[in-house]
Coordinates of C-alpha atoms and ligand atoms in Angstrom, one line a residue:
X1 CA -59.2 72.4 2.9
X2 CA -62.2 71.6 1.1
X3 CA -65.1 70.8 3.3
X4 CA -67.9 67.9 2.8
X5 CA -71.0 70.0 3.2
X6 CA -73.0 67.2 4.5
X7 CA -70.5 67.2 7.4
X8 CA -72.1 70.6 7.5
X9 CA -75.2 69.8 7.9
X10 CA -74.6 66.9 10.7
X11 CA -72.8 69.5 12.5
X12 CA -76.1 71.8 12.9
X13 CA -78.2 68.6 13.2
X14 CA -76.1 67.8 16.3
X15 CA -75.6 71.3 17.8
X16 CA -79.4 71.9 17.4
X17 CA -80.1 68.3 19.0
X18 CA -77.8 69.4 22.1
X19 CA -74.7 67.3 21.3
X20 CA -71.3 68.5 20.7
X21 CA -69.2 69.3 17.3
X22 CA -65.6 69.9 17.3
X23 CA -64.7 72.6 14.8
X24 CA -61.3 74.7 13.7
X25 CA -60.7 78.2 14.4
X26 CA -58.0 80.3 13.5
X27 CA -56.3 79.8 17.0
X28 CA -57.3 76.2 18.2
X29 CA -60.0 73.7 17.6
X30 CA -63.4 74.5 19.8
X31 CA -65.5 72.2 21.3
X32 CA -68.9 73.3 20.5
X33 CA -72.6 73.2 22.3
X34 CA -75.8 75.4 21.8
X35 CA -74.5 78.1 24.2
X36 CA -78.3 78.6 25.2
X37 CA -79.0 75.3 26.2
X38 CA -77.7 74.0 29.7
X39 CA -77.7 70.7 28.9
X40 CA -75.6 71.0 25.9
X41 CA -73.1 73.3 27.9
X42 CA -73.1 70.5 30.4
X43 CA -71.6 67.8 27.9
X44 CA -68.7 70.4 27.3
X45 CA -68.1 70.6 30.9
X46 CA -68.5 66.4 31.3
X47 CA -66.2 65.6 28.1
X48 CA -63.3 68.3 29.0
X49 CA -63.6 67.7 33.0
X50 CA -63.6 71.1 33.4
X51 CA -64.9 72.6 36.6
X52 CA -68.7 73.8 36.0
X53 CA -67.6 77.5 37.3
X54 CA -65.2 77.9 34.5
X55 CA -66.6 80.2 32.3
X56 CA -66.7 79.4 28.4
X57 CA -66.6 81.8 25.0
X58 CA -69.4 82.0 23.2
X59 CA -68.7 81.7 19.3
X60 CA -71.1 84.5 17.1
X61 CA -72.1 84.5 13.4
X62 CA -71.5 87.9 13.4
X63 CA -71.0 90.8 15.4
X64 CA -74.6 91.8 15.0
X65 CA -75.2 89.2 17.6
X66 CA -73.2 90.9 20.3
X67 CA -76.7 92.3 21.3
X68 CA -78.4 89.0 21.8
X69 CA -75.9 87.8 24.2
X70 CA -74.5 91.1 26.1
X71 CA -76.9 93.2 27.8
X72 CA -74.6 96.4 27.2
X73 CA -72.2 96.9 24.2
X74 CA -69.9 100.0 25.2
X75 CA -68.6 101.9 21.8
X76 CA -65.5 100.3 22.6
X77 CA -66.6 96.7 21.9
X78 CA -68.1 98.1 18.4
X79 CA -64.6 99.8 17.8
X80 CA -62.6 96.4 18.4
X81 CA -65.1 94.1 16.6
X82 CA -65.2 96.4 13.7
X83 CA -61.3 96.3 13.4
X84 CA -60.3 93.0 15.1
X85 CA -63.3 90.3 13.8
X86 CA -63.3 88.2 12.4
X87 CA -60.1 87.5 14.0
X88 CA -58.3 86.1 17.4
X89 CA -59.9 88.4 20.0
X90 CA -62.4 87.6 22.7
X91 CA -64.3 90.3 24.2
X92 CA -65.8 89.9 27.8
X93 CA -69.4 92.3 28.4
X94 CA -72.1 92.0 30.5
X95 CA -74.1 89.1 30.0
X96 CA -77.7 89.7 28.7
X97 CA -80.0 88.6 31.5
X98 CA -82.0 85.9 29.3
X99 CA -78.3 84.2 28.5
X100 CA -78.4 81.1 30.9
X101 CA -75.7 81.5 33.5
X102 CA -74.1 78.3 32.5
X103 CA -72.4 79.0 29.9
X104 CA -70.8 82.0 31.6
X105 CA -69.9 79.8 34.8
X106 CA -72.3 81.7 37.0
X107 CA -70.9 85.0 36.2
X108 CA -72.8 87.9 35.0
X109 CA -70.2 88.5 32.6
X110 CA -70.1 86.7 29.0
X111 CA -67.0 86.1 26.8
X112 CA -67.3 86.6 23.1
X113 CA -66.0 86.2 19.9
X114 CA -66.1 85.9 15.8
X115 CA -63.4 83.5 14.7
X116 CA -61.6 83.9 11.6
X117 CA -61.6 80.6 10.2
X118 CA -63.7 79.6 7.1
X119 CA -65.1 76.5 8.3
X120 CA -66.0 77.8 11.7
X121 CA -67.8 81.0 10.2
X122 CA -69.6 78.5 7.7
X123 CA -70.8 76.4 10.9
X124 CA -71.7 79.8 12.8
X125 CA -73.8 80.8 9.7
X126 CA -75.4 77.8 8.6
X127 CA -76.3 77.3 12.9
X128 CA -77.9 80.5 12.3
X129 CA -80.1 80.1 9.0
X130 CA -81.2 76.8 10.3
X131 CA -82.7 78.9 13.6
X132 CA -79.7 78.9 15.9
X133 CA -79.9 77.4 19.6
X134 CA -82.4 77.6 22.2
X135 CA -85.0 80.7 22.3
X136 CA -83.8 81.8 19.1
X137 CA -80.1 82.7 20.3
X138 CA -77.5 81.9 17.7
X139 CA -74.4 81.3 19.4
X140 CA -71.5 78.0 19.9
X141 CA -70.2 78.1 22.8
X142 CA -66.6 76.3 22.9
X143 CA -63.7 76.0 24.7
X144 CA -60.5 74.5 23.3
X145 CA -61.2 70.7 22.6
X146 CA -59.1 69.4 25.1
X147 CA -59.4 67.8 28.5
X148 CA -58.7 70.3 31.4
X149 CA -55.4 71.8 31.8
X150 CA -54.0 69.8 28.8
X151 CA -52.4 71.2 25.9
X152 CA -55.0 73.0 23.0
X153 CA -55.5 70.7 20.0
X154 CA -54.4 72.6 16.9
X155 CA -55.7 69.3 14.3
X156 CA -58.5 67.4 14.2
X157 CA -56.6 64.2 15.3
X158 CA -55.5 65.9 18.4
X159 CA -59.5 66.0 19.2
X160 CA -60.2 62.6 18.6
X161 CA -57.2 61.1 20.6
X162 CA -58.4 63.5 23.7
X163 CA -62.1 63.2 23.7
X164 CA -63.1 60.6 21.5
X165 CA -66.8 59.4 21.4
X166 CA -68.0 62.4 23.4
X167 CA -68.2 64.6 20.2
X168 CA -70.7 63.8 18.1
X169 CA -69.3 65.4 14.9
X170 CA -65.6 66.7 14.2
X171 CA -65.1 69.1 11.4
X172 CA -61.7 69.1 10.0
X173 CA -60.4 71.9 8.9
X174 CA -56.5 71.1 9.0
X175 CA -53.7 72.9 11.1
X176 CA -55.3 75.9 12.9
X177 CA -53.5 78.5 11.4
X178 CA -52.4 80.3 14.6
X179 CA -52.1 77.8 17.0
X180 CA -52.7 79.8 20.3
X181 CA -55.8 81.0 22.0
X182 CA -57.1 84.3 21.3
X183 CA -56.3 87.4 23.0
X184 CA -59.1 87.8 25.9
X185 CA -59.8 91.7 26.5
X186 CA -62.2 92.6 29.7
X187 CA -64.4 95.6 28.7
X188 CA -66.5 95.1 32.3
X189 CA -64.9 98.4 33.5
X190 CA -65.8 101.6 34.8
X191 CA -66.3 103.9 32.1
X192 CA -63.4 105.6 31.3
X193 CA -61.2 102.7 32.5
X194 CA -58.8 101.2 29.8
X195 CA -60.1 97.8 29.3
X196 CA -58.1 94.7 31.0
X197 CA -55.7 91.9 29.2
X198 CA -56.8 88.9 30.8
X199 CA -55.0 86.6 28.2
X200 CA -52.3 87.3 25.8
X201 CA -52.6 85.9 22.1
X202 CA -51.3 87.0 18.6
X203 CA -53.5 90.5 19.0
X204 CA -50.7 92.5 21.0
X205 CA -52.2 95.3 23.3
X206 CA -50.2 97.5 21.3
X207 CA -52.2 96.9 18.3
X208 CA -55.0 97.2 20.3
X209 CA -54.2 100.3 21.3
X210 CA -54.0 101.5 17.7
X211 CA -57.9 101.1 17.8
X212 CA -58.7 102.5 21.1
X213 CA -56.3 104.7 21.9
X214 CA -55.4 103.6 25.0
X215 CA -53.3 100.6 26.5
X216 CA -55.1 97.6 28.0
X217 CA -54.1 97.4 31.7
X218 CA -52.5 94.0 32.2
X219 CA -53.6 92.7 35.8
X220 CA -51.4 90.8 38.3
X221 CA -54.2 88.4 38.3
X222 CA -53.4 87.6 34.9
X223 CA -50.5 85.5 36.0
X224 CA -52.0 84.2 39.2
X225 CA -53.9 81.5 40.2
X226 CA -57.3 82.7 39.6
X227 CA -60.4 80.6 38.3
X228 CA -62.1 83.6 36.3
X229 CA -59.7 82.7 33.2
X230 CA -58.7 78.9 33.5
X231 CA -56.1 79.5 31.0
X232 CA -54.9 81.8 33.7
X233 CA -54.2 79.2 36.1
X234 CA -50.5 78.9 36.8
X235 CA -50.6 75.5 35.9
X236 CA -52.1 74.9 32.3
X237 CA -51.5 73.8 28.6
X238 CA -49.3 71.2 30.3
X239 CA -47.7 67.7 28.5
X240 CA -47.5 64.6 31.1
X241 CA -43.7 64.7 30.2
X242 CA -41.8 67.2 32.7
X243 CA -40.8 70.3 30.8
X244 CA -38.0 72.3 32.0
X245 CA -36.7 75.9 30.9
X246 CA -32.9 76.5 30.3
X247 CA -30.9 79.1 29.0
X248 CA -29.4 78.7 25.4
X249 CA -25.9 78.4 26.8
X250 CA -26.7 76.0 29.2
X251 CA -28.7 73.4 26.7
X252 CA -26.1 71.8 25.6
X253 CA -24.2 71.1 28.9
X254 CA -27.2 70.2 30.8
X255 CA -28.4 68.1 28.3
X256 CA -25.1 66.0 28.4
X257 CA -25.1 65.6 31.9
X258 CA -28.6 64.3 31.9
X259 CA -27.9 62.0 29.0
X260 CA -24.8 60.5 31.0
X261 CA -27.2 59.8 34.0
X262 CA -29.2 57.7 31.7
X263 CA -32.0 60.2 31.1
X264 CA -34.0 60.2 27.9
X265 CA -34.2 63.8 26.9
X266 CA -36.1 65.8 24.5
X267 CA -34.9 69.2 23.3
X268 CA -37.2 71.7 22.0
X269 CA -35.0 74.6 20.8
X270 CA -35.1 77.4 18.6
X271 CA -33.3 77.6 14.8
X272 CA -30.5 77.4 15.2
X273 CA -30.5 74.7 17.7
X274 CA -27.5 75.2 20.0
X275 CA -27.4 71.3 21.0
X276 CA -25.4 69.0 18.4
X277 CA -25.6 66.1 21.0
X278 CA -27.7 63.2 20.0
X279 CA -31.5 63.3 21.3
X280 CA -35.0 63.9 20.2
X281 CA -34.7 67.5 18.8
X282 CA -37.8 69.7 17.7
X283 CA -36.5 73.1 15.9
X284 CA -38.8 75.7 16.1
X285 CA -38.7 78.8 13.9
X286 CA -36.7 81.6 15.9
X287 CA -39.5 84.0 15.3
X288 CA -43.2 84.1 17.5
X289 CA -45.9 83.6 14.7
X290 CA -44.2 80.6 13.5
X291 CA -43.0 79.2 16.9
X292 CA -46.8 79.5 17.9
X293 CA -47.9 77.8 14.7
X294 CA -46.3 74.7 15.7
X295 CA -46.0 74.7 19.6
X296 CA -48.8 73.0 20.6
X297 CA -48.3 70.3 18.0
X298 CA -44.5 69.7 18.9
X299 CA -45.6 69.5 22.7
X300 CA -47.7 66.9 21.9
X301 CA -46.0 64.6 19.4
X302 CA -42.8 65.1 22.1
X303 CA -45.1 64.0 25.0
X304 CA -45.9 60.8 23.1
X305 CA -42.1 59.6 23.1
X306 CA -42.0 58.4 26.8
X307 CA -39.4 60.8 27.6
X308 CA -37.9 61.7 31.1
X309 CA -37.9 65.4 30.5
X310 CA -38.2 67.8 27.7
X311 CA -35.6 70.7 28.0
X312 CA -37.1 73.7 26.3
X313 CA -34.7 76.3 25.2
X314 CA -35.7 79.8 26.6
X315 CA -37.4 82.3 24.6
X316 CA -36.6 86.0 24.3
X317 CA -38.2 88.0 26.9
X318 CA -39.3 90.8 24.8
X319 CA -42.9 91.9 24.0
X320 CA -43.4 89.8 20.7
X321 CA -42.8 86.6 22.4
X322 CA -45.3 87.4 25.6
X323 CA -48.2 85.2 24.1
X324 CA -45.7 82.1 23.6
X325 CA -43.8 83.1 27.0
X326 CA -47.3 82.9 28.8
X327 CA -48.1 79.6 27.1
X328 CA -44.9 77.8 27.9
X329 CA -44.4 79.1 31.4
X330 CA -47.9 77.6 32.2
X331 CA -46.7 74.1 30.4
X332 CA -43.5 73.8 32.5
X333 CA -45.4 74.9 35.4
X334 CA -48.1 72.5 35.0
X335 CA -45.9 69.1 33.5
X336 CA -44.3 69.5 36.9
X337 CA -40.8 70.6 35.5
X338 CA -38.3 73.0 36.9
X339 CA -37.2 76.4 36.3
X340 CA -33.9 77.2 34.9
X341 CA -32.4 77.3 38.3
X342 CA -33.1 74.1 39.6
X343 CA -32.1 72.2 36.2
X344 CA -28.7 73.9 36.5
X345 CA -28.1 71.9 39.6
X346 CA -28.0 69.0 37.2
Ligands
TXA19 O1 -58.8 81.1 21.1 C1 -59.7 80.7 21.8 O2 -60.1 81.7 22.6 C2 -60.2 79.3 21.8 C3 -61.6 78.9 20.5 C4 -61.5 77.8 20.4 O3 -61.9 80.3 20.2 N1 -61.4 79.1 23.1 C5 -60.3 78.8 24.2 O4 -61.5 78.4 24.8 O5 -59.4 79.3 24.6 P1 -60.9 78.2 26.7 O6 -62.6 77.8 27.5 O7 -60.2 76.9 26.5 O8 -60.8 79.5 27.2 C6 -61.2 80.5 27.8 C7 -61.1 81.4 28.7 C8 -61.3 80.7 29.7 O9 -60.0 80.7 30.2 C9 -62.4 81.4 30.5 O10 -61.7 81.2 31.8 C10 -62.1 82.6 29.6 O11 -61.8 82.3 28.3 N2 -63.3 83.5 30.0 C11 -64.6 82.9 29.2 N3 -65.8 83.7 29.5 C12 -65.1 84.3 30.8 C13 -65.8 85.6 31.3 N4 -66.9 85.8 31.3 N5 -65.0 86.4 32.0 C14 -63.4 86.1 32.2 N6 -63.0 85.0 31.8 C15 -64.2 84.4 30.9
MG20 MG1 -58.5 75.9 26.9

């Protein structure tokens, strides 16, 4: 989508003045601020309602900026940056001492990424060209531009709906092409150890292994309730309407039972949808890339329909669906909805 250069100028001016700017990335929209300015960073936490100990990702204008933000850049980080940046991969490295703690929630590590969206890159480069932020550091801290624990925005209108006037400029780049957040890889491991996958994403561990020669480990804590990665809290990415996972075989029967009880039900299924009953149905592609692209927008839309319950058809338990399964699982949990087992009691 073509963009208005004056909007970009306004965005750069706002960032340099310590204000918030939302911008599209290839994954989801980010809520940006000067990463080197603790007051600007505090505005992100306030606007999102996010606890201050949840670290933010700093978006860089180029891989060369790694050394501004990280105290050590191991060879593996350069290899990964070379292979996958710009792209949906966040690297956790040791934080450089001059970088204010606020941006990393007080931790001595820092999340860094170079996004692939042209508008994000234009913004980052224009910001750097204008002198960047405090102390000559050039990086935009940006979590997903949603209220804490809610569904990440994949369109500019979602950001406005959720954050309103807290954001001075919202750059509109249309629908985010990937639709789910970046893969997060922790490289602050002991020398010789494989990196740790903290959040699955479009970029799979298998693809990462092709570059670094070893598969990242996937610690139990990726699934546990640890504040280190807020996207890893069991309840996250959640709509307000209860969501429930149901197997393809049980979907129609479960729906009919609930409809007979007078419940207003929505259904989120895969092509071809196994349900013919009359309900609000949303049918997503039966492959993970297309499913991820549409998922958050559809959840958001269903959430606004005043339904009692949204039934979600289970997705295949295969590696290709891992990132989608991760988001759906947390959405179900966060919405207060139940598991298949619970559902089958109806
Ligand atoms: O695709 C994305 O990564 C999007 C776009 C806007 O870039 N950003 C995003 O940010 O998803 P956020 O804040 O919603 O999720 C970033 C995750 C959080 O769960 C945070 O805890 C984790 O990254 N994270 C950031 N810095 C970290 C660090 N130093 N150590 C461990 N986890 C970190
Ligand atoms: Mg988020």
